[in-house]
Tab-separated table of C-alpha atoms and ligand atoms in Angstrom:
chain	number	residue	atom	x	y	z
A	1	UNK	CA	-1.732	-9.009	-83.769
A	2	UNK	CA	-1.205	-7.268	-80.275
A	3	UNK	CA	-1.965	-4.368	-79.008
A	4	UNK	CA	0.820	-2.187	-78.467
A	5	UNK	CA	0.009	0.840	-76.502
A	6	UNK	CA	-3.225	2.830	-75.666
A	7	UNK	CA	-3.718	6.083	-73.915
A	8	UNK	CA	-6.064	8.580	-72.178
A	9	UNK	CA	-6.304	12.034	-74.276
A	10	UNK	CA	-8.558	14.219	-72.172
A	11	UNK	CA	-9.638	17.769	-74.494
A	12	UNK	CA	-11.863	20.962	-73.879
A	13	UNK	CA	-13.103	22.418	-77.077
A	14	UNK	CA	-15.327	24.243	-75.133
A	15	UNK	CA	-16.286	21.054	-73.441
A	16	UNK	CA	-14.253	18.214	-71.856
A	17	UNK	CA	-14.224	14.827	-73.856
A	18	UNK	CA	-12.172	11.633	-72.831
A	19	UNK	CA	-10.795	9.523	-75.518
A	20	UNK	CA	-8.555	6.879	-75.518
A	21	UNK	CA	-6.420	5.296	-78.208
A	22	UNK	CA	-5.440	1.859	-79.050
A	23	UNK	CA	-2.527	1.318	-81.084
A	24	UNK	CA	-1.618	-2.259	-82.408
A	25	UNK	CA	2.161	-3.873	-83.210
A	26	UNK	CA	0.971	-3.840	-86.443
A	27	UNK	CA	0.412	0.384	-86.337
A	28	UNK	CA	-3.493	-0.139	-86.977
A	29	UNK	CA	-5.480	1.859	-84.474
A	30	UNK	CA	-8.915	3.104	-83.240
A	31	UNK	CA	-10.633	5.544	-80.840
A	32	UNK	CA	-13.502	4.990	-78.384
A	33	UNK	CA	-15.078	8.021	-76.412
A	34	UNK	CA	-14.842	7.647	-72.674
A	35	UNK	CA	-16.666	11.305	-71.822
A	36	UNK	CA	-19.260	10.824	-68.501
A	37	UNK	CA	-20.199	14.518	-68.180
A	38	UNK	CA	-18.979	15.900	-65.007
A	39	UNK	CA	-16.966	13.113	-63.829
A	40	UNK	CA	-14.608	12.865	-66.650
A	41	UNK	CA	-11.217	12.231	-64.617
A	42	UNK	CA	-12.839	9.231	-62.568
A	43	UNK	CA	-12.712	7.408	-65.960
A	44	UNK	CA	-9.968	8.588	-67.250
A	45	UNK	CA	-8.213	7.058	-63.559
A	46	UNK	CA	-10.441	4.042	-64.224
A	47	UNK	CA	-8.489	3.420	-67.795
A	48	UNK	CA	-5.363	5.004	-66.849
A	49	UNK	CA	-4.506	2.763	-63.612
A	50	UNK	CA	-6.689	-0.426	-63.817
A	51	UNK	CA	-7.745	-1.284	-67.933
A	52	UNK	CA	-4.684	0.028	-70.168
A	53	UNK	CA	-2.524	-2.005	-68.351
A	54	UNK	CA	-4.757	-5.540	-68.774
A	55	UNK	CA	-4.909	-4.807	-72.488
A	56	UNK	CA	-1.537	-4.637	-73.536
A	57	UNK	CA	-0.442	-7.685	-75.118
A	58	UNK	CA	-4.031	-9.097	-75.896
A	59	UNK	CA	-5.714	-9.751	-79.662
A	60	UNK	CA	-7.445	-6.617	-80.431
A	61	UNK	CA	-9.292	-8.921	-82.495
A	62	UNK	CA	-10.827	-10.538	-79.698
A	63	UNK	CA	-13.874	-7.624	-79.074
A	64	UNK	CA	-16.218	-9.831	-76.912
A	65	UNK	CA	-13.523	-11.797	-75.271
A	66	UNK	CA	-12.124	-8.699	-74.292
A	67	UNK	CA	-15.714	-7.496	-73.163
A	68	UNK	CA	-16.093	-9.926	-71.144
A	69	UNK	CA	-12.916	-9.652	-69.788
A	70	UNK	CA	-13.307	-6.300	-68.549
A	71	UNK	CA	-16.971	-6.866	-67.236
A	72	UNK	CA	-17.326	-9.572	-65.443
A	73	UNK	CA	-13.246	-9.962	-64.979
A	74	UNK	CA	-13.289	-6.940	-62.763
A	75	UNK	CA	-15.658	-8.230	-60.664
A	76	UNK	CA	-17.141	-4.698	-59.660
A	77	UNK	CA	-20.027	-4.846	-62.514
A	78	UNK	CA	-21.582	-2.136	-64.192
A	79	UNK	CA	-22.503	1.267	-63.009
A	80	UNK	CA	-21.226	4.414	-65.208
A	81	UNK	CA	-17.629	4.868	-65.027
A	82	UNK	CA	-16.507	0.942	-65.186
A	83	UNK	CA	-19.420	1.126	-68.284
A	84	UNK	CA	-17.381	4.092	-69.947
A	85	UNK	CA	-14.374	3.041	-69.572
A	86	UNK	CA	-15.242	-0.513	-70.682
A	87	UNK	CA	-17.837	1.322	-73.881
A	88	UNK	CA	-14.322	3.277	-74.884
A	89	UNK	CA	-12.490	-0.161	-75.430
A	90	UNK	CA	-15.291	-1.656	-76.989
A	91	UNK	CA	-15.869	0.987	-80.001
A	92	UNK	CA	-12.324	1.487	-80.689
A	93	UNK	CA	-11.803	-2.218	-80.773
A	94	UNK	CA	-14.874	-2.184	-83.371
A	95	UNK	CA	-13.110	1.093	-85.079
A	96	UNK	CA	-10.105	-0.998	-86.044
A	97	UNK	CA	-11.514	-4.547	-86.898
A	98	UNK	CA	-13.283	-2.192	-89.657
A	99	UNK	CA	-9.939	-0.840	-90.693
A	100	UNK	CA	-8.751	-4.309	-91.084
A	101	UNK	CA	-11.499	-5.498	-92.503
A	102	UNK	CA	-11.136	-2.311	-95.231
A	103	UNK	CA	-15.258	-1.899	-94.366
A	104	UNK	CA	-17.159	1.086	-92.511
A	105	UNK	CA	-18.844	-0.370	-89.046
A	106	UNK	CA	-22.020	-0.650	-90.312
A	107	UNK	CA	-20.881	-3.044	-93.205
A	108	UNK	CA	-19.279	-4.924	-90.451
A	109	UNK	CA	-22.776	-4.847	-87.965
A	110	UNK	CA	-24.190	-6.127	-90.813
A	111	UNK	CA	-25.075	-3.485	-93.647
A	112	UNK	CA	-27.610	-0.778	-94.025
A	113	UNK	CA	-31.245	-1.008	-92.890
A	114	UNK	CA	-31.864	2.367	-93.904
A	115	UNK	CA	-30.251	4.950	-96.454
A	116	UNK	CA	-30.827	7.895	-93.850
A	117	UNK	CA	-31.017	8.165	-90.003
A	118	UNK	CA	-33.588	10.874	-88.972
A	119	UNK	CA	-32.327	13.269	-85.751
A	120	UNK	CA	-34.045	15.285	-83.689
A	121	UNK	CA	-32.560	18.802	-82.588
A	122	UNK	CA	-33.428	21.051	-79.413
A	123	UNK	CA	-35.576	24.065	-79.357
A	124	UNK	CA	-35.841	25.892	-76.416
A	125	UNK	CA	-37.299	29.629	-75.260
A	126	UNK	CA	-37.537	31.547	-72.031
A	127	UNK	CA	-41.092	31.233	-73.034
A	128	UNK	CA	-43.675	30.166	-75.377
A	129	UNK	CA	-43.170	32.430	-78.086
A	130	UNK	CA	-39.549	32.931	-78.563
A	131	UNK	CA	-39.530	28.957	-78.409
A	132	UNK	CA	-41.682	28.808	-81.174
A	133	UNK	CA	-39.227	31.031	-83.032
A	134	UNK	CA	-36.243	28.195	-82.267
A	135	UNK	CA	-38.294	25.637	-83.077
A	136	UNK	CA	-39.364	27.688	-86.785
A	137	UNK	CA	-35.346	28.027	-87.188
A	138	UNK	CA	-35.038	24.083	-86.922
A	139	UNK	CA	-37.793	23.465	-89.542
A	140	UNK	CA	-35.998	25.963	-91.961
A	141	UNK	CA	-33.106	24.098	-91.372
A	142	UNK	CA	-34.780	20.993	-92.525
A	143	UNK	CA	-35.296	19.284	-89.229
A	144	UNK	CA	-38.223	16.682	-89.219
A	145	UNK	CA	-38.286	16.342	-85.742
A	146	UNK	CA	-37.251	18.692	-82.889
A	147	UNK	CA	-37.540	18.176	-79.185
A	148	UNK	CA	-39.284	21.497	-77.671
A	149	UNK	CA	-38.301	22.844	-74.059
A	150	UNK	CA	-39.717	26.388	-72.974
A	151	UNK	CA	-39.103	28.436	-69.672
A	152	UNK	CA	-42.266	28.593	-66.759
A	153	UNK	CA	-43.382	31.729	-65.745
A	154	UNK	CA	-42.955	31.411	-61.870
A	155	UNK	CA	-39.234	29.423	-62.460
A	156	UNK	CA	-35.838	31.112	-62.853
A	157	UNK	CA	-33.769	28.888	-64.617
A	158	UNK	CA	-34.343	25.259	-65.771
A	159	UNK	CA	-31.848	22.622	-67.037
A	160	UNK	CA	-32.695	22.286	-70.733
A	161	UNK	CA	-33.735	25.461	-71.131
A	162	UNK	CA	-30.843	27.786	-72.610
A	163	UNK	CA	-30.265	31.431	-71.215
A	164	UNK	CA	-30.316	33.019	-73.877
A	165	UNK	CA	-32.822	32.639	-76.575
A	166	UNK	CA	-30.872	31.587	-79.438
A	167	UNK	CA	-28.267	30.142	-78.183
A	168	UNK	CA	-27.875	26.480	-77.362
A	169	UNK	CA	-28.031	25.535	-73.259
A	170	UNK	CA	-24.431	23.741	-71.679
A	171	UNK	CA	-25.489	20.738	-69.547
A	172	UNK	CA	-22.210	21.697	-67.308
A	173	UNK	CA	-22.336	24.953	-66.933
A	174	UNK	CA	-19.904	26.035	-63.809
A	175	UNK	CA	-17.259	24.877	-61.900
A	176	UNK	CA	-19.588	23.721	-59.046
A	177	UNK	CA	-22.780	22.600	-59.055
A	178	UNK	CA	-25.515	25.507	-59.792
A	179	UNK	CA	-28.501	25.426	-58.053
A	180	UNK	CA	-31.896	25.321	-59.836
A	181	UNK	CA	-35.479	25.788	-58.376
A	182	UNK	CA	-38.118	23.667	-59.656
A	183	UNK	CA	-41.951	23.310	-58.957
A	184	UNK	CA	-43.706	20.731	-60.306
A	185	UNK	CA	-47.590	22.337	-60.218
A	186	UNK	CA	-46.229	25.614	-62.781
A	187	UNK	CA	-44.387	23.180	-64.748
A	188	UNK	CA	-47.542	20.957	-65.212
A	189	UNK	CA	-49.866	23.680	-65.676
A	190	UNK	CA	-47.527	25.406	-68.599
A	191	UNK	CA	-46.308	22.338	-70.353
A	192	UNK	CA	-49.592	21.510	-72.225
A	193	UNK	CA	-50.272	25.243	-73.675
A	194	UNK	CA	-46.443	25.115	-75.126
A	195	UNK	CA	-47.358	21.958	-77.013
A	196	UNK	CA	-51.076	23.385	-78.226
A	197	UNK	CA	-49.127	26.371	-79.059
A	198	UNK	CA	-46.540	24.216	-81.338
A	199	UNK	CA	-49.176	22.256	-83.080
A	200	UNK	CA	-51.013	25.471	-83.615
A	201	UNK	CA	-47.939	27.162	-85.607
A	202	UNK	CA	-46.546	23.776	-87.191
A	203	UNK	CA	-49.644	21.430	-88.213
A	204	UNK	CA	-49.692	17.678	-87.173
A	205	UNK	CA	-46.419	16.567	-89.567
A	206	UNK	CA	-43.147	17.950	-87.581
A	207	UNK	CA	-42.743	15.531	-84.652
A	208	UNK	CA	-42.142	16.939	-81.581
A	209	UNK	CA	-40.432	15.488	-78.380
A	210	UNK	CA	-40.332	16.773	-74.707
A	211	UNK	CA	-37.680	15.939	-72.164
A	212	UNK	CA	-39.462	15.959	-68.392
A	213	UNK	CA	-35.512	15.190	-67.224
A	214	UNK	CA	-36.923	12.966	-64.683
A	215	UNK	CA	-38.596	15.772	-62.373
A	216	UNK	CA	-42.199	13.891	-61.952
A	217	UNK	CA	-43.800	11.269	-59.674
A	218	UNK	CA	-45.085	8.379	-61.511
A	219	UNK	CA	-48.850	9.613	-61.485
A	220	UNK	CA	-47.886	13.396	-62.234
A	221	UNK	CA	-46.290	11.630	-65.079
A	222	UNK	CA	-49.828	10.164	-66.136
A	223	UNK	CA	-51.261	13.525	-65.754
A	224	UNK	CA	-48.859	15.079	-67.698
A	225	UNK	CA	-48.926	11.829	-70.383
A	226	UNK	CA	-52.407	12.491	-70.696
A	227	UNK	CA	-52.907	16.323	-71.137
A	228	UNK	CA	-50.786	15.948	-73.941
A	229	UNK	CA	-52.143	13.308	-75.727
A	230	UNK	CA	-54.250	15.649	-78.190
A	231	UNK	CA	-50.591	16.970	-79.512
A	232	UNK	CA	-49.531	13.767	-80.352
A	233	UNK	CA	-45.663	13.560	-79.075
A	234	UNK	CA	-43.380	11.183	-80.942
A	235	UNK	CA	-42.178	10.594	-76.919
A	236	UNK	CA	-42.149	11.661	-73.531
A	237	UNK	CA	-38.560	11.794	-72.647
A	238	UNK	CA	-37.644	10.752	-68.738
A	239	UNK	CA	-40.868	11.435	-67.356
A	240	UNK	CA	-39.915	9.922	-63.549
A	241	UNK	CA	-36.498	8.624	-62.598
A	242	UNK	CA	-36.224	4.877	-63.213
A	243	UNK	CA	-34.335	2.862	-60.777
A	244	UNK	CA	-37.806	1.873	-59.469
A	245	UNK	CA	-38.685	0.173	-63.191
A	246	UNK	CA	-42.259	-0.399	-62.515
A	247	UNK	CA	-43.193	3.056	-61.982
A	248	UNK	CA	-43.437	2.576	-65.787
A	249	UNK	CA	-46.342	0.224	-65.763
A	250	UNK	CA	-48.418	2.322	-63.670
A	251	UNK	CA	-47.545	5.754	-66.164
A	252	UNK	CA	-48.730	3.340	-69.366
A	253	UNK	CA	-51.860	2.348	-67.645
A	254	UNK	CA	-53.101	5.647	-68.201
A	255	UNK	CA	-51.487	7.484	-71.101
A	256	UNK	CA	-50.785	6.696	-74.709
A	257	UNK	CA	-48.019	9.080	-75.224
A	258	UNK	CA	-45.378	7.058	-76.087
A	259	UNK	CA	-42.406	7.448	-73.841
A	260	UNK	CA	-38.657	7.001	-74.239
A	261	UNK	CA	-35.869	6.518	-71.290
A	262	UNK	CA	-33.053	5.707	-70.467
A	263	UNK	CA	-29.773	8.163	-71.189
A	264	UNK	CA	-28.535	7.349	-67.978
A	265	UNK	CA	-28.581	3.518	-68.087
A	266	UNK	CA	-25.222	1.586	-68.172
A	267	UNK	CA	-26.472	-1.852	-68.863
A	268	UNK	CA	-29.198	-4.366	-70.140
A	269	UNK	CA	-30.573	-4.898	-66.565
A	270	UNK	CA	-31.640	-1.222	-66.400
A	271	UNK	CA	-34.021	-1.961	-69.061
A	272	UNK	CA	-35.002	-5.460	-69.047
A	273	UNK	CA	-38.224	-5.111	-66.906
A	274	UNK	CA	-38.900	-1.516	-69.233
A	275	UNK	CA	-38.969	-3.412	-72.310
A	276	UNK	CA	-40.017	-7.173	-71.219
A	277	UNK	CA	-43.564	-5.160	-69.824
A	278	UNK	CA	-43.656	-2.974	-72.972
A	279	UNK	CA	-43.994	-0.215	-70.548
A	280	UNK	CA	-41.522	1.933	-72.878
A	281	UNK	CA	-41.659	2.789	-76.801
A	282	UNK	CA	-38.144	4.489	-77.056
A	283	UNK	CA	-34.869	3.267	-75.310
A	284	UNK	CA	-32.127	5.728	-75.221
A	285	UNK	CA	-29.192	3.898	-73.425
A	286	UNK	CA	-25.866	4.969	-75.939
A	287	UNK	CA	-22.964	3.735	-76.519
A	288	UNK	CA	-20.406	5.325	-74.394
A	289	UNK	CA	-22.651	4.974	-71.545
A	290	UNK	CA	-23.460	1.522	-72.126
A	291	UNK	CA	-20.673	-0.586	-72.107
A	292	UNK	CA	-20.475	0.060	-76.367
A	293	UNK	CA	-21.232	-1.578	-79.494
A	294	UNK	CA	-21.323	-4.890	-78.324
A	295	UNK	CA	-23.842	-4.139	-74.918
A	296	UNK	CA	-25.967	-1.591	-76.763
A	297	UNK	CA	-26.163	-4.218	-79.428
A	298	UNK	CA	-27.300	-7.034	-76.811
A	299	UNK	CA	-30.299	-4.171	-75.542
A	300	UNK	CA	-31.402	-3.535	-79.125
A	301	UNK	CA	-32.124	-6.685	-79.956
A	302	UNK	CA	-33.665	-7.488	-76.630
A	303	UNK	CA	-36.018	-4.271	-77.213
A	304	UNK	CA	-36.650	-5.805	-81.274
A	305	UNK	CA	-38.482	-8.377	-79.503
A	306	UNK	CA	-40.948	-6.228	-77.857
A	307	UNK	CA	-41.756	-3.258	-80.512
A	308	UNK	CA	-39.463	-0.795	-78.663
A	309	UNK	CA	-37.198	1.126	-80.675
A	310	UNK	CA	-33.960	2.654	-80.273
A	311	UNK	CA	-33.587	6.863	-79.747
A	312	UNK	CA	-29.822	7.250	-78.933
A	313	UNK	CA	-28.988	10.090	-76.705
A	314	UNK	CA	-27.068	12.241	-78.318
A	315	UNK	CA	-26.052	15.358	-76.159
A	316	UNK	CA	-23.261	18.171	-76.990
A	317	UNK	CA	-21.357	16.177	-73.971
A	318	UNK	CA	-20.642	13.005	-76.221
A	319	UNK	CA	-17.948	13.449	-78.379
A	320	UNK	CA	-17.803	12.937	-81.939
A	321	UNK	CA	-16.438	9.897	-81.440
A	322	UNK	CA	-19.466	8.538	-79.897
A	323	UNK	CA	-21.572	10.253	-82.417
A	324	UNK	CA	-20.199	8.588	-85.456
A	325	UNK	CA	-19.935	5.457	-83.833
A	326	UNK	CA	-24.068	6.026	-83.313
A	327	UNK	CA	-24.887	6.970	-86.859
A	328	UNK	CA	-23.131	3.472	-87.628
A	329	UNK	CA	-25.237	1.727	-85.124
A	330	UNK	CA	-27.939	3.482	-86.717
A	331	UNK	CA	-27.806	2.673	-90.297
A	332	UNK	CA	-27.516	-1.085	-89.364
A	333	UNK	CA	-30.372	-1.401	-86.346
A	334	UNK	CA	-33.373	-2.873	-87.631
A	335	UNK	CA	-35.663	-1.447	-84.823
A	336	UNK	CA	-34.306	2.311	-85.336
A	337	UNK	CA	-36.583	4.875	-83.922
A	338	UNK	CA	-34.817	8.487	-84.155
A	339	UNK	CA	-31.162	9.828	-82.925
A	340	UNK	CA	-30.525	12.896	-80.365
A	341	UNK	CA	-28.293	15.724	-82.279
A	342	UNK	CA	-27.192	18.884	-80.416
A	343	UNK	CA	-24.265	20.474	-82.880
A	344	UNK	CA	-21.043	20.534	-81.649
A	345	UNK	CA	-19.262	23.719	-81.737
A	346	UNK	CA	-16.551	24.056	-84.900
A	347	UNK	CA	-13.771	24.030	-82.015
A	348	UNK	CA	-14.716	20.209	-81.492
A	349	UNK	CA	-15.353	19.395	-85.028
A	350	UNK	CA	-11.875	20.411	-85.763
A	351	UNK	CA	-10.466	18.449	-82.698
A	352	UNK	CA	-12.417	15.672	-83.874
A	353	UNK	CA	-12.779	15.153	-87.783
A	354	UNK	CA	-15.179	13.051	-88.876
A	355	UNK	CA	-17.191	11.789	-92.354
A	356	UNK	CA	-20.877	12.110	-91.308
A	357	UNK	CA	-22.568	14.724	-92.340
A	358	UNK	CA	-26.374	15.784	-91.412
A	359	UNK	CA	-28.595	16.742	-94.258
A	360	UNK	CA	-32.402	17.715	-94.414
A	361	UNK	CA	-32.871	16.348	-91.149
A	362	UNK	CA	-31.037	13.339	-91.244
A	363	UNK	CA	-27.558	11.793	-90.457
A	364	UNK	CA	-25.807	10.192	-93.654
A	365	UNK	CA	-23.095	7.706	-92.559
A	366	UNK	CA	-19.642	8.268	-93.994
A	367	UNK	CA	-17.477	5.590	-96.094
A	368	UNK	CA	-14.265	5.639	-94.005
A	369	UNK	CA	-12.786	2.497	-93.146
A	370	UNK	CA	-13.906	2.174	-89.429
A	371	UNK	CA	-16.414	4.462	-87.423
A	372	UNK	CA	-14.845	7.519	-89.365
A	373	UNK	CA	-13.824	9.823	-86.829
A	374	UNK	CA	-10.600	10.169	-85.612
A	375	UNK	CA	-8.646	12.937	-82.981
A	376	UNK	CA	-5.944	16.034	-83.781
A	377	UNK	CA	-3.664	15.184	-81.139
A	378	UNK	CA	-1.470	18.243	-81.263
A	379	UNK	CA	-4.425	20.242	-81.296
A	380	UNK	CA	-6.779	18.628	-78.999
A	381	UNK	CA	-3.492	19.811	-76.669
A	382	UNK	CA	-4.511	23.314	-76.845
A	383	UNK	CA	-7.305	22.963	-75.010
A	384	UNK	CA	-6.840	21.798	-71.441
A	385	UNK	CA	-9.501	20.459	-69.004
A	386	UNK	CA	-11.091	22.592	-66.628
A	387	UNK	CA	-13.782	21.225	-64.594
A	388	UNK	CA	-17.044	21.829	-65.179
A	389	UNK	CA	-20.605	20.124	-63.178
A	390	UNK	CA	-24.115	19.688	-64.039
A	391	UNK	CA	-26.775	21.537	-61.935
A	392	UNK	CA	-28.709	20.271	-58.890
A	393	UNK	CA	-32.369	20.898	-58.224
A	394	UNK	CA	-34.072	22.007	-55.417
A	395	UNK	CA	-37.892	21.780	-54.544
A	396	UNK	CA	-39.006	25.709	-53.626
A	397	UNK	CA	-38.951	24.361	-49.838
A	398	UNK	CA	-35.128	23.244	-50.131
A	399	UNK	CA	-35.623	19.916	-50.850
A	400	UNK	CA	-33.027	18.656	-53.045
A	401	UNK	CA	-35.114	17.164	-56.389
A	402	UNK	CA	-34.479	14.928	-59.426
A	403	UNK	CA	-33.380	17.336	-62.165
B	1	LIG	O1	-29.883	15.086	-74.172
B	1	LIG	C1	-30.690	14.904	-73.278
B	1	LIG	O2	-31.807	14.415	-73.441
B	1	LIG	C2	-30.311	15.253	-71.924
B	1	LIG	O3	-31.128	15.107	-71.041
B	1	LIG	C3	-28.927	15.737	-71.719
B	1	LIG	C4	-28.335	15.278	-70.421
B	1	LIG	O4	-28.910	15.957	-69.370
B	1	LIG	C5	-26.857	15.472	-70.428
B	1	LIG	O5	-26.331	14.578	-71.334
B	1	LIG	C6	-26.244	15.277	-69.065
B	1	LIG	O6	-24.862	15.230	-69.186
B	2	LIG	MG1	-32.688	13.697	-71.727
C-alpha cells in the first residue's frame, strides 16, 4: 500500500482550521488537524512545499517510521509549526491503520481504560457575579468540572475573559494583534474572592480550574497557589511561562494547589524536567501541537511514571479533528486526568462531522472505524480564510507582558 496523494484544506467556520488529507492507492484515507492558531498558513507552507512531497510513495502503514522520518529527517527539530505539521501526518496515519484494521483508535491504542472521559468547560464574567451565573449554566448542563475566569475591576479587557457575558470569548479575535493591559497586583488581589465566591454558591463537589495564562512570576505564582488553597482547585492552569522549567520547583515548594501546563509545548523535552521533579500534577501538551499520537503517547507514559496525569487542551481553535482524535487518546490513557472542551460553533460541526458526543459532563467515544471525524470538502469551500491573531499584553507602564 502507497500513499497516493495528500493535500492542505485550509476552512473558516467562523474560525480557521488546517487539515490535510492522505489518500492511499488503495482509496483508504485519513485526516490529521494541522491548525496553530494565528499562524495557520506557515504550516500549511510547511506541508504544502517540504512534507507532502516526501510522503508520496511511502507505506502509510509505516506510522513511526514515518515519524521519525519527518523529525529527526528534517534535521530542524521540533518547535510548533514542524510539530503541527508533523502531529497532522501522524493522526491521519493512525485514522487509517484503524480503517484497515476495521477498529476505532482506541481499540487500536489498546482498548478502553474508562467508559467515559470527564471535560471541563469555560465560565467566564465581566465580574464575580455574572460569572457565577455562567458557571450555574454549566452545572445545569451537567458539567462536573468547569474552569472559572472573571473580569478585574481596574482591567479593561483580559484574554479568557469573553466580552460579553454569555457568550463564549475568541482566542483570535482581529486581524492584528489587539492590545490588552494587564496588572498583576488587581489580578492577585481579585482572584481569591472569585474562587470563595464559587465555593460559596456551589459546595466543595464541582471542580473548578483557573487558567493564570502564564501572566505571573514564579513567587507571585506561590502567592497566588497559596491564597487559594482553602478552595481546593482541581489545577492551576499556566501559572508562569515555562521555558525556564525549574521555576516549577520553586512554585511547589510552597503551594499544594495542584498545577497543570503545558498547551504550548511541542515535544517531550518541554516536559521532561516538569514531570521527572514532580513539580506538575496535570500535563496539557495535545496532539496537534505535539507532534501526534505517537509523541503525546511517548509524554504520557513518561508522566505515568511520576503520578502526573494528562488534561488535554482542548480550545475552540483545534478542530474537530483533533478533538476526536483526543477523546480516543482519552478512553485508552491509563493516567487520564480531565479533557479541555470549548463547543464548537454548528458551522464547524457541519464542516467537520464527527461520532463523539458529550453527555452529563463527559465525552463518549464514537464506534467509527478510525478517529471518527472526517471533513465536507465542498462545504468547508464556502468558507475562506481570513486572518485572524491572538492578543498581546502590555504591563500598565508599556511593557510588553506574557499573556
Ligand atoms: O484553552 C486554554 O486553556 C487556552 O489557554 C487557550 C489558548 O490561549 C488558545 O488555544 C491559544 O490559541
Ligand atoms: Mg490555557
Amino acid at each position: 500500500m502507497k500513499i497516493e496523494h495528500a493535500y492542505t484544506i485550509v476552512t473558516s467556520p467562523g474560525r480557521n482550521f488546517v487539515t490535510l488529507k492522505i489518500v492511499t492507492d488503495e482509496g483508504t484515507y485519513g485526516i490529521g488537524d494541522a491548525t496553530l492558531n494565528g499562524r495557520e498558513m506557515a504550516v500549511v507552507a510547511y506541508l504544502d512545499e517540504h512534507v507532502i512531497p516526501a510522503l508520496i510513495g511511502r507505506d502509510p502503514q509505516r506510522i513511526e517510521d514515518i515519524w521519525h522520518y519527518l523529525y529527526r529527517g528534517a534535521y530542524w527539530r521540533r518547535g510548533p509549526v514542524t510539530m503541527s505539521a508533523i502531529a497532522a501526518v501522524d493522526m491521519a496515519l493512525w485514522d487509517i491503520k484503524a480503517k484497515l484494521a476495521g477498529m476505532p483508535l482506541y481499540q487500536l491504542l489498546g482498548g478502553k481504560s474508562r467508559e467515559r472521559v470527564m471535560v471541563y468547560g469555560h465560565a467566564t464574567g465581566r465580574d464575580i457575579e455574572s460569572c457565577l451565573e455562567e458557571v450555574a449554566r454549566h452545572v445545569d448542563e451537567g458539567y462536573k468540572a468547569v474552569r472559572v475566569q472573571a473580569g478585574v475591576p481596574g482591567i479593561a479587557s483580559i484574554y479568557g475573559v469573553a466580552k460579553k457575558d454569555g457568550e463564549p470569548y475568541e482566542p483570535a479575535d482581529a486581524d492584528l494583534p489587539a492590545e490588552h493591559v494587564w496588572s498583576t497586583s488587581k489580578y492577585l488581589n481579585h482572584v481569591p474572592k472569585l474562587f470563595a465566591a464559587v465555593r460559596e454558591r456551589f459546595g466543595d463537589d464541582l471542580h473548578i480550574l483557573h487558567d493564570v495564562h502564564h501572566r505571573l512570576t514564579p513567587i507571585e505564582a506561590a502567592r497566588l497557589g497559596k491564597e487559594v488553597e482553602p478552595y481546593h482547585l482541581f489545577w492551576l492552569e499556566d501559572c508562569v511561562p515555562a521555558e525556564n522549567q525549574e521555576a516549577f520547583g520553586l512554585i511547589r515548594q510552597h503551594t499544594t494547589t495542584p498545577l497543570a501546563v503545558g498547551e504550548v509545548f511541542n515535544s517531550i523535552h518541554d516536559a521532561k524536567a516538569l514531570i521527572e521533579n514532580q513539580w506538575i500534577d496535570y500535563i496539557r501538551a495535545t496532539l496537534t501541537h505535539a507532534g501526534g499520537i505517537t509523541h503525546v503517547r511517548r509524554i504520557a507514559d513518561l508522566a505515568g511514571l511520576y503520578h502526573v496525569r494528562t488534561g488535554f487542551h482542548g480550545p475552540t481553535d483545534l478542530s474537530p479533528v483533533c478533538l476526536g482524535s483526543a477523546i480516543h487518546f482519552d478512553t485508552w490513557v491509563p493516567n487520564f486526568g480531565i479533557q479541555e472542551y470549548m463547543p464548537h460553533t454548528s458551522a464547524t460541526n457541519e464542516v467537520f462531522p464527527h461520532d463523539y458526543r458529550f453527555e452529563d459532563g463527559h465525552f463518549i467515544v464514537g464506534e467509527t472505524p478510525g478517529h471518527g471525524v472526517d471533513i465536507d470538502e465542498e462545504l468547508a469551500k464556502q468558507y475562506p480564510y481570513k486572518r485572524a491573531s491572538l492578543p498581546v499584553n502590555r504591563l500598565e507602564d508599556g511593557t510588553l507582558w506574557h499573556w
